[in-house]
Coordinates of C-alpha atoms in Angstrom, one line a residue:
M1 CA -29.6 -8.5 20.4
K2 CA -32.3 -10.3 22.1
F3 CA -34.9 -12.9 21.3
L4 CA -37.8 -11.7 19.1
L5 CA -41.2 -13.0 18.6
P6 CA -41.4 -14.6 15.1
I7 CA -41.9 -12.0 12.5
I8 CA -45.5 -12.1 11.2
V9 CA -45.1 -13.9 7.7
S10 CA -46.2 -11.6 5.0
T11 CA -46.4 -12.5 1.3
I12 CA -45.8 -10.3 -1.6
S13 CA -49.6 -9.3 -1.5
V14 CA -48.7 -6.7 1.2
S15 CA -48.8 -3.1 -0.5
A16 CA -45.8 -0.9 -0.3
T17 CA -45.5 2.6 1.3
P18 CA -44.2 5.0 -1.4
S19 CA -41.1 6.9 -0.8
N20 CA -41.5 10.4 0.5
G21 CA -39.2 11.5 -2.4
R22 CA -36.8 13.8 -0.3
W23 CA -33.7 11.6 -0.8
N24 CA -32.8 9.7 -3.9
P25 CA -30.3 6.7 -3.5
S26 CA -30.5 4.6 -6.7
S27 CA -33.5 2.5 -7.3
R28 CA -31.3 0.3 -9.6
L29 CA -29.7 -3.0 -8.6
T30 CA -26.2 -2.7 -7.2
S31 CA -23.3 -4.9 -7.1
D32 CA -20.8 -2.3 -5.5
L33 CA -20.0 -4.2 -2.3
A34 CA -18.2 -1.2 -0.9
Y35 CA -21.6 0.6 -1.0
I36 CA -23.6 -2.3 0.1
S37 CA -21.5 -3.3 3.0
R38 CA -21.8 0.2 4.5
H39 CA -25.5 -0.5 5.0
W40 CA -25.4 -3.5 7.2
G41 CA -25.8 -1.5 10.5
Q42 CA -24.0 -3.5 13.4
I43 CA -22.9 -6.3 11.0
S44 CA -20.9 -4.1 8.8
P45 CA -17.4 -4.7 8.5
Y46 CA -15.2 -2.1 10.3
A47 CA -14.2 1.1 8.6
D48 CA -12.9 4.2 10.3
N49 CA -15.1 7.1 10.3
A50 CA -13.7 10.4 9.0
E51 CA -12.4 12.4 12.1
D52 CA -15.0 15.2 11.4
F53 CA -17.8 12.7 10.7
F54 CA -19.7 13.7 13.8
G55 CA -19.6 17.3 13.1
V56 CA -16.3 18.2 15.0
D57 CA -14.6 20.4 12.5
E58 CA -11.3 20.9 14.4
V59 CA -9.7 17.5 15.0
G60 CA -6.0 18.3 15.5
L61 CA -4.4 18.0 19.0
P62 CA -3.4 21.6 20.2
D63 CA 0.1 22.7 20.7
G64 CA 1.6 21.8 24.1
C65 CA -1.0 18.9 24.5
Q66 CA -0.4 15.2 24.4
I67 CA -2.6 12.2 25.0
E68 CA -1.7 10.6 28.5
Q69 CA -4.1 7.9 28.9
A70 CA -6.7 6.0 26.7
H71 CA -9.7 3.9 27.5
I72 CA -10.9 1.6 24.8
L73 CA -14.4 -0.1 24.8
Q74 CA -13.9 -2.7 22.0
R75 CA -16.6 -4.5 20.4
H76 CA -16.0 -8.0 19.1
A77 CA -15.6 -8.4 15.4
N78 CA -17.1 -10.4 12.6
R79 CA -19.3 -13.2 13.8
F80 CA -21.7 -16.0 12.6
P81 CA -25.4 -15.1 13.0
T82 CA -26.9 -15.6 16.4
A83 CA -29.8 -17.9 17.2
L84 CA -32.2 -15.1 17.6
F85 CA -35.2 -15.0 15.3
D86 CA -34.6 -11.7 13.4
D87 CA -31.0 -12.8 13.0
G88 CA -29.8 -16.2 12.6
L89 CA -32.8 -18.2 13.1
N90 CA -34.8 -16.3 10.1
D91 CA -31.7 -16.9 8.0
E92 CA -31.5 -20.6 8.8
N93 CA -35.3 -20.9 8.3
F94 CA -35.1 -19.5 4.8
A95 CA -32.0 -21.7 4.1
Q96 CA -34.1 -24.6 5.2
K97 CA -37.0 -23.6 3.0
I98 CA -34.8 -23.5 0.1
N99 CA -33.2 -26.9 0.8
N100 CA -36.7 -28.6 1.4
W101 CA -37.8 -27.3 -1.9
T102 CA -34.7 -28.4 -4.0
S103 CA -34.5 -31.7 -2.5
V104 CA -38.2 -32.8 -3.5
N105 CA -38.5 -30.6 -6.8
S106 CA -35.8 -31.7 -9.1
T107 CA -37.5 -30.3 -12.2
K108 CA -38.7 -27.0 -10.9
Y109 CA -35.8 -24.5 -10.9
F110 CA -35.0 -20.9 -9.7
T111 CA -34.0 -18.9 -12.7
G112 CA -32.1 -15.8 -13.5
P113 CA -30.2 -14.3 -10.8
L114 CA -31.5 -16.9 -8.4
K115 CA -30.3 -19.8 -10.2
F116 CA -27.6 -20.4 -7.6
L117 CA -30.3 -21.3 -5.2
N118 CA -30.8 -24.7 -7.0
S119 CA -27.7 -25.8 -5.3
Y120 CA -27.3 -23.5 -2.6
Q121 CA -25.7 -24.8 0.7
Y122 CA -25.9 -22.8 4.0
L123 CA -22.5 -22.7 5.4
M124 CA -22.6 -20.8 8.6
G125 CA -22.6 -21.8 12.3
E126 CA -24.1 -19.6 15.1
S127 CA -22.4 -16.8 17.2
Y128 CA -18.9 -17.5 17.1
L129 CA -16.0 -15.2 15.7
T130 CA -15.0 -15.7 12.1
G131 CA -11.6 -15.7 10.8
L132 CA -12.1 -12.4 9.2
G133 CA -13.4 -11.2 12.7
A134 CA -10.2 -12.5 14.3
N135 CA -8.2 -10.6 11.6
A136 CA -10.1 -7.4 12.4
E137 CA -9.3 -7.7 16.1
F138 CA -5.7 -8.2 15.3
A139 CA -5.7 -5.1 13.1
S140 CA -7.6 -3.1 15.9
G141 CA -4.8 -4.1 18.2
I142 CA -2.0 -2.9 15.8
A143 CA -3.9 0.3 15.3
F144 CA -4.2 1.1 19.0
W145 CA -0.5 0.6 19.5
N146 CA 0.3 2.8 16.5
R147 CA -1.9 5.6 17.8
Y148 CA -1.9 5.3 21.3
G149 CA 0.9 2.8 22.5
R150 CA 3.8 4.6 20.9
I151 CA 3.0 8.0 22.6
L152 CA 1.9 6.5 25.9
Y153 CA 5.1 4.5 26.3
N154 CA 7.5 6.8 24.2
S155 CA 8.5 4.0 22.1
S156 CA 11.9 3.8 20.6
L157 CA 12.7 4.1 16.8
G158 CA 11.3 1.2 15.0
Q159 CA 9.5 -0.3 17.9
L160 CA 6.7 -2.5 16.5
A161 CA 4.6 -3.2 19.6
Y162 CA 4.5 -3.0 23.4
N163 CA 7.6 -3.8 25.3
A164 CA 7.2 -5.4 28.8
S165 CA 10.2 -3.8 30.1
F166 CA 11.4 -0.3 30.8
P167 CA 14.3 1.2 28.9
N168 CA 16.6 0.3 31.8
G169 CA 15.6 -3.4 31.3
T170 CA 13.4 -3.8 34.4
A171 CA 10.0 -5.5 34.1
R172 CA 6.9 -3.1 33.8
P173 CA 3.9 -4.0 36.0
K174 CA 1.4 -6.5 34.2
L175 CA -1.2 -4.8 32.4
V176 CA -4.9 -5.8 33.0
L177 CA -7.4 -6.4 30.2
R178 CA -11.0 -7.4 30.7
T179 CA -13.4 -9.5 28.6
T180 CA -16.6 -11.3 29.1
G181 CA -16.5 -15.2 29.1
Q182 CA -18.5 -15.4 25.8
S183 CA -16.6 -17.0 23.2
R184 CA -16.6 -14.3 20.5
I185 CA -15.8 -11.7 23.2
W186 CA -12.9 -13.6 24.7
N187 CA -11.5 -14.6 21.2
S188 CA -11.7 -10.8 20.2
Q189 CA -9.5 -10.0 23.3
I190 CA -7.1 -12.7 22.3
N191 CA -6.6 -11.4 18.8
W192 CA -6.5 -7.8 19.7
A193 CA -3.7 -8.5 22.1
L194 CA -1.9 -10.4 19.6
G195 CA -1.8 -7.2 17.5
F196 CA -1.1 -4.8 20.3
F197 CA 1.6 -6.9 22.1
G198 CA 3.2 -7.9 18.7
T199 CA 4.3 -11.5 19.5
S200 CA 3.6 -12.7 16.0
F201 CA 5.8 -10.0 14.3
Q202 CA 8.9 -9.9 16.4
V203 CA 12.2 -8.9 15.1
D204 CA 13.4 -12.4 16.0
P205 CA 10.5 -14.7 15.2
D206 CA 9.3 -16.9 17.9
P207 CA 6.8 -19.5 16.6
T208 CA 5.9 -20.7 20.0
L209 CA 4.6 -17.2 21.1
A210 CA 6.0 -18.2 24.5
N211 CA 5.9 -14.8 25.8
F212 CA 2.4 -13.9 24.5
T213 CA 0.5 -13.9 27.9
S214 CA 3.2 -12.9 30.2
T215 CA 2.8 -9.1 29.7
Y216 CA -0.8 -8.9 30.9
D217 CA -3.5 -10.5 32.9
V218 CA -7.1 -10.9 31.8
V219 CA -10.1 -10.7 34.0
V220 CA -12.9 -12.8 32.5
I221 CA -16.3 -11.7 33.6
P222 CA -19.0 -14.5 33.3
E223 CA -21.8 -13.8 30.8
G224 CA -25.1 -15.6 30.2
G225 CA -26.6 -15.7 33.7
T226 CA -27.8 -13.1 36.0
E227 CA -24.3 -11.8 37.3
N228 CA -23.2 -8.2 37.4
N229 CA -21.2 -7.5 34.3
T230 CA -20.9 -4.1 32.8
L231 CA -19.6 -5.5 29.6
A232 CA -22.9 -7.5 29.2
S233 CA -25.1 -5.4 31.4
Y234 CA -28.5 -7.0 30.1
D235 CA -27.7 -10.0 32.3
S236 CA -28.4 -8.4 35.5
C237 CA -31.0 -5.7 34.0
F238 CA -34.0 -8.1 34.1
N239 CA -36.6 -5.8 32.5
D240 CA -34.4 -5.7 29.3
N241 CA -35.4 -9.4 28.6
N242 CA -39.1 -8.8 29.1
V243 CA -41.8 -8.4 26.3
P244 CA -42.4 -5.7 25.2
E245 CA -40.0 -3.7 27.1
G246 CA -36.8 -5.2 25.7
Q247 CA -38.1 -5.8 22.2
L248 CA -39.3 -2.4 21.2
G249 CA -36.9 -1.9 18.3
D250 CA -37.4 -5.6 17.1
L251 CA -41.1 -5.1 17.0
D252 CA -40.6 -1.7 14.9
I253 CA -39.2 -3.9 12.2
L254 CA -42.5 -5.5 11.6
T255 CA -44.1 -2.4 10.6
Y256 CA -41.2 -1.3 8.2
L257 CA -40.5 -4.5 6.3
P258 CA -43.5 -3.8 3.9
K259 CA -42.5 -0.3 3.3
Y260 CA -39.1 -1.3 1.8
L261 CA -39.0 -4.9 0.9
T262 CA -42.4 -5.5 -0.9
K263 CA -41.1 -4.5 -4.4
A264 CA -37.9 -6.7 -3.8
T265 CA -40.1 -9.7 -2.8
R266 CA -42.3 -9.2 -5.8
R267 CA -38.9 -9.2 -8.0
M268 CA -37.6 -12.4 -6.4
Q269 CA -41.0 -14.0 -7.0
K270 CA -40.3 -13.6 -10.8
Y271 CA -37.6 -16.0 -10.7
A272 CA -39.1 -18.5 -8.3
P273 CA -40.5 -21.9 -9.7
H274 CA -44.2 -22.5 -9.6
G275 CA -45.4 -23.3 -6.2
F276 CA -42.7 -21.5 -4.3
T277 CA -43.7 -18.3 -2.5
F278 CA -41.3 -15.7 -1.3
T279 CA -42.3 -13.8 1.9
L280 CA -40.9 -10.6 3.4
N281 CA -39.1 -12.8 6.0
D282 CA -37.4 -14.7 3.0
T283 CA -36.3 -11.5 1.3
Y284 CA -35.1 -9.9 4.6
A285 CA -33.1 -13.0 5.4
M286 CA -31.4 -12.8 1.9
Q287 CA -30.3 -9.4 2.8
S288 CA -28.9 -10.7 6.2
I289 CA -27.3 -13.7 4.6
C290 CA -25.4 -11.6 2.2
A291 CA -23.9 -9.6 5.1
Y292 CA -23.0 -12.8 7.2
E293 CA -21.6 -14.7 4.2
T294 CA -19.3 -11.8 3.3
N295 CA -18.2 -11.7 7.0
Y296 CA -17.5 -15.2 7.0
I297 CA -16.0 -16.2 3.5
G298 CA -15.7 -12.8 1.9
A299 CA -18.4 -13.1 -0.8
S300 CA -22.2 -13.9 -1.2
D301 CA -24.4 -14.2 -4.3
F302 CA -27.2 -12.7 -2.3
C303 CA -25.4 -9.4 -2.2
T304 CA -26.3 -8.4 -6.0
L305 CA -30.1 -8.8 -5.7
F306 CA -31.1 -5.5 -4.1
T307 CA -31.1 -1.8 -4.8
E308 CA -29.3 0.9 -3.1
Q309 CA -32.5 2.0 -1.5
E310 CA -33.4 -1.5 -0.3
W311 CA -30.0 -1.5 1.4
T312 CA -30.6 1.8 3.0
G313 CA -33.9 0.4 4.1
F314 CA -32.2 -2.7 5.6
E315 CA -29.9 -0.5 7.6
N316 CA -32.8 1.3 9.0
T317 CA -34.3 -1.5 10.4
L318 CA -31.2 -2.3 12.4
D319 CA -30.9 1.4 13.4
M320 CA -34.6 1.2 14.7
E321 CA -33.6 -2.1 16.6
Y322 CA -30.7 -0.6 18.7
Y323 CA -32.1 2.9 19.2
Y324 CA -35.4 1.5 20.7
D325 CA -33.9 -1.6 22.3
Y326 CA -30.7 0.0 23.9
G327 CA -30.7 3.7 23.3
Y328 CA -33.0 6.7 24.2
G329 CA -35.8 4.8 22.8
N330 CA -35.9 2.1 25.7
P331 CA -36.6 2.7 29.2
T332 CA -33.6 0.5 30.1
G333 CA -31.3 2.3 27.7
R334 CA -29.5 4.5 30.3
A335 CA -29.4 1.6 33.0
Q336 CA -27.6 -0.8 30.4
G337 CA -24.7 1.7 29.9
I338 CA -24.4 3.3 33.5
G339 CA -22.2 0.6 34.9
Y340 CA -19.4 1.1 32.4
L341 CA -19.7 4.8 32.7
Q342 CA -19.4 4.4 36.5
E343 CA -16.2 2.4 36.0
L344 CA -14.9 5.0 33.5
M345 CA -15.4 7.9 36.2
A346 CA -13.8 5.7 38.9
R347 CA -10.7 5.2 36.6
L348 CA -10.4 9.0 35.7
T349 CA -10.7 10.0 39.4
K350 CA -8.5 7.0 40.5
Q351 CA -11.1 5.5 42.8
Y352 CA -12.2 1.9 43.5
I353 CA -15.9 1.0 43.5
S354 CA -16.5 -1.1 46.7
A355 CA -20.3 -1.3 46.4
S356 CA -22.5 -1.6 43.4
N357 CA -25.9 0.1 42.8
S358 CA -25.8 -1.0 39.1
S359 CA -24.3 -3.7 36.8
V360 CA -20.9 -3.0 38.3
N361 CA -19.5 -6.2 39.8
S362 CA -17.8 -4.7 42.9
T363 CA -15.9 -7.9 43.7
I364 CA -13.9 -6.8 40.7
T365 CA -13.8 -3.1 40.9
N366 CA -12.7 -3.0 44.6
N367 CA -9.1 -4.2 44.3
P368 CA -5.9 -3.0 42.3
K369 CA -5.4 -6.7 41.0
D370 CA -8.7 -6.7 39.0
F371 CA -9.2 -2.9 38.7
P372 CA -5.8 -1.1 38.7
L373 CA -6.0 2.6 38.7
D374 CA -2.6 3.6 37.3
Q375 CA -2.6 2.2 33.8
K376 CA -1.7 4.1 30.7
F377 CA -4.5 2.5 28.9
Y378 CA -7.5 0.3 29.8
A379 CA -9.1 -2.1 27.3
D380 CA -12.5 -3.7 27.8
F381 CA -14.0 -6.2 25.1
S382 CA -17.8 -5.9 24.9
H383 CA -20.9 -5.9 22.7
D384 CA -22.3 -3.4 20.2
D385 CA -25.3 -2.6 22.4
I386 CA -23.2 -1.7 25.4
I387 CA -21.6 1.0 23.3
V388 CA -25.0 2.4 22.3
S389 CA -26.0 2.3 26.0
V390 CA -22.9 4.0 27.3
L391 CA -23.4 7.0 24.9
T392 CA -27.0 7.1 26.2
A393 CA -26.2 7.0 29.8
A394 CA -23.6 9.8 29.2
S395 CA -26.2 12.0 27.5
V396 CA -24.4 12.5 24.4
D397 CA -27.3 14.1 22.8
Y398 CA -25.9 14.2 19.2
F399 CA -27.2 10.6 19.1
R400 CA -30.7 11.5 20.4
D401 CA -31.8 11.4 16.8
P402 CA -34.6 8.6 16.4
P403 CA -34.6 6.5 13.3
S404 CA -37.8 7.3 11.3
L405 CA -40.2 4.3 11.3
T406 CA -41.9 5.5 8.0
D407 CA -39.3 7.3 5.7
F408 CA -38.1 5.2 2.9
P409 CA -35.5 5.8 1.8
P410 CA -34.3 7.0 5.3
N411 CA -32.6 10.2 5.7
P412 CA -28.9 9.9 4.9
D413 CA -28.1 12.7 7.2
R414 CA -29.4 11.3 10.4
H415 CA -27.1 10.9 13.3
F416 CA -28.0 7.6 14.7
I417 CA -26.5 5.4 11.9
L418 CA -25.5 2.1 13.4
S419 CA -22.8 1.3 10.8
H420 CA -20.9 4.3 11.9
I421 CA -21.5 3.7 15.6
T422 CA -21.1 0.0 16.1
P423 CA -19.9 -1.9 13.2
F424 CA -18.0 -5.2 13.7
A425 CA -14.9 -4.4 15.7
G426 CA -16.2 -1.0 16.7
R427 CA -14.6 1.0 19.3
L428 CA -15.3 3.8 21.8
I429 CA -12.1 5.5 23.1
T430 CA -11.9 8.0 25.9
E431 CA -8.6 10.1 25.6
V432 CA -7.3 11.9 28.6
I433 CA -5.2 14.8 27.3
G434 CA -2.8 16.8 29.2
C435 CA -2.0 20.5 28.2
A436 CA 0.2 23.3 29.3
D437 CA -2.5 25.9 28.7
A438 CA -6.1 26.0 30.4
D439 CA -7.5 27.0 26.9
P440 CA -5.3 25.6 24.2
V441 CA -5.9 26.9 20.6
A442 CA -7.9 24.4 18.6
V443 CA -6.2 22.8 15.6
K444 CA -8.1 22.3 12.4
R445 CA -6.5 19.1 10.9
H446 CA -5.0 15.8 12.2
R447 CA -1.3 15.9 12.7
T448 CA 0.6 12.7 13.0
Q449 CA 2.2 12.5 16.3
Y450 CA 5.6 11.2 15.5
S451 CA 6.9 11.8 19.0
P452 CA 5.2 12.8 22.3
T453 CA 6.9 16.1 22.4
Q454 CA 6.8 17.2 18.8
Y455 CA 4.4 20.0 19.1
G456 CA 5.6 21.4 22.5
Y457 CA 4.1 18.8 25.0
D458 CA 6.2 18.5 28.2
S459 CA 4.8 16.0 30.8
N460 CA 6.2 18.2 33.5
N461 CA 4.3 21.1 32.4
A462 CA 0.7 19.7 31.7
P463 CA -1.4 20.5 34.5
H464 CA -4.6 21.1 32.5
K465 CA -6.5 17.9 31.7
F466 CA -9.1 17.4 29.0
I467 CA -11.4 14.6 27.7
R468 CA -12.0 13.8 24.1
M469 CA -13.7 10.6 22.8
R470 CA -13.3 8.9 19.4
L471 CA -16.0 6.5 18.1
N472 CA -14.5 4.5 15.3
N473 CA -11.9 7.2 14.7
G474 CA -14.6 10.1 14.5
V475 CA -14.3 12.7 17.3
L476 CA -17.5 12.8 19.3
P477 CA -19.1 16.2 19.9
L478 CA -18.9 16.4 23.7
S479 CA -20.5 19.8 23.5
S480 CA -23.7 17.9 22.9
I481 CA -23.6 16.4 26.4
R482 CA -26.9 17.6 28.3
G483 CA -26.4 20.4 30.7
G484 CA -23.8 22.4 28.6
K485 CA -20.8 21.7 30.9
C486 CA -18.7 20.6 27.9
K487 CA -19.6 23.5 25.5
G488 CA -17.1 26.2 24.7
R489 CA -14.6 24.3 22.4
T490 CA -14.8 23.4 18.9
D491 CA -12.4 20.3 18.8
G492 CA -14.5 17.9 20.8
M493 CA -12.2 18.5 24.0
C494 CA -13.9 19.0 27.4
K495 CA -12.0 20.2 30.6
M496 CA -11.8 17.0 32.8
E497 CA -13.5 18.7 35.7
N498 CA -16.3 19.8 33.4
F499 CA -16.7 16.3 31.9
L500 CA -16.9 14.9 35.4
E501 CA -19.3 17.5 36.5
S502 CA -21.6 16.7 33.3
Q503 CA -21.7 13.1 34.4
K504 CA -22.6 13.7 38.2
R505 CA -26.4 13.0 37.8
S506 CA -26.0 10.2 35.2
Y507 CA -26.9 7.5 37.7
E508 CA -29.8 9.4 38.9
K509 CA -31.0 9.8 35.2
S510 CA -30.7 6.2 34.7
N511 CA -33.2 5.3 37.4
Y512 CA -31.4 2.0 37.4
D513 CA -33.6 0.1 40.1
Y514 CA -36.9 0.9 38.7
A515 CA -35.9 0.6 35.1
C516 CA -34.5 -2.7 35.4
F517 CA -36.4 -4.3 38.1
G518 CA -39.7 -2.2 38.5
N519 CA -43.1 -3.7 37.8
Y520 CA -44.4 -1.1 35.1
S521 CA -46.4 -1.1 32.0
L522 CA -45.2 1.1 29.0
P523 CA -47.4 4.2 28.7
F524 CA -47.0 4.0 24.8
G525 CA -47.5 1.3 22.3
P526 CA -44.5 -0.9 21.4
T527 CA -44.3 0.4 17.9
S528 CA -45.0 4.1 18.8
G529 CA -41.6 5.3 18.2
H530 CA -41.8 7.0 21.6
D531 CA -38.4 8.5 22.9
Y532 CA -38.2 7.6 26.5
D533 CA -34.8 9.4 27.0
G534 CA -33.5 6.1 27.9
T535 CA -35.3 5.5 31.3
I536 CA -38.7 5.4 32.9
F537 CA -39.9 6.9 36.2
E538 CA -42.7 5.8 38.6

């Protein structure tokens, strides 16, 4: 999420746009945190999607097939707000506004549900991983071991986590994990590794954690400058930081706030002391603070102040922001995801990348120490926007479904819903599946894999390789990849050769150099809702 020009301060005099009436979430206030927290977009706490959430009906692994490799692109987990205006800075401004008022108006009180503001204290810092975030990453590491590690490493009975030794007692080669150098990303990697490698729940407790880092190496890619970094690709894609190219989604928020928050702002004003005026910015900050306080201390008195409809509106602003900043709606959307996609292709085809034409740092990808080609799994720790951009670069057109800039409440059946795509601790996992048959029969329901060979898999008889992707547990419809190369199956699996073929023109489609460095003006207005298909051409 990038810098945004300050939102135009609008008071409650702005008229609301009525709902179109097609959808009917409740217009009553809600205190159901389970419902509320699923409408916080990219700042929603992690929750698994149902396996068939993205429309893939047959989610089981076919007979004679097994996962042979897994690539995880793991987002950091719960954090404090950032210093960006439409995120933490707007929240801080509202908190300071309340503090300024209460410190000089000792006899003028907020009343009713806002009574807590009379003694409210803003508790949060900026940007860093919270304790709940560390816990979510730890849980992600454990979940990855349970689903993938056990099978990939043919674990013994009762094995709790990765074992750095082969069954004969000899040491396995060190694994390589990658992270950016940003605090919340690196700390996410550390806590994820604690879960996967299991050093805090060994059979014989070791309070020193002496062997924690001995089983793997970490490649830390700098973030925050202009260096190439596929896990923070906006650093080296300069046009992503320009106005308005890099802020199309942020600017869309301006037009949507009056549509869904005017009634809420009027409602807040009823409980305000004489002389204090709520603006749309303030009300938006109250929704944001609800989410961030819950992700920090697990509760917030701001959360019960809004209706179900207003929470769907809040989420829609975040969907707009990411679709039009990092997805199909931005001319740099593909360029920002193409680097990781190139690295994924290189790992799948076992090739180093010795020269870069994108955000790939070829000093890292040209050698086995930093970029091994023979690991059973790869773990890269990154940001929410990178996941969105990778899906865009790969032309997974299921997600080419622009958020409406006008509908309130928004369509609940839309495809681009950020809380299901990049919640805190979100993860995109690419599975390599080996099968005995070239066209294995799809299996309707999930089957727990108690052992690698349970349903007829034989590593010596699995010549046919397939790709399947999961996004926060949901199986992605690779059949929606543009060009049709992955059509033909109903279970989300795509033949390896077909998947690779489907991505042959992905770099060309990104038009990386011009999208990131070209001197161009956008042909459509910044709040037009135009779908650029993730790129721009001369």
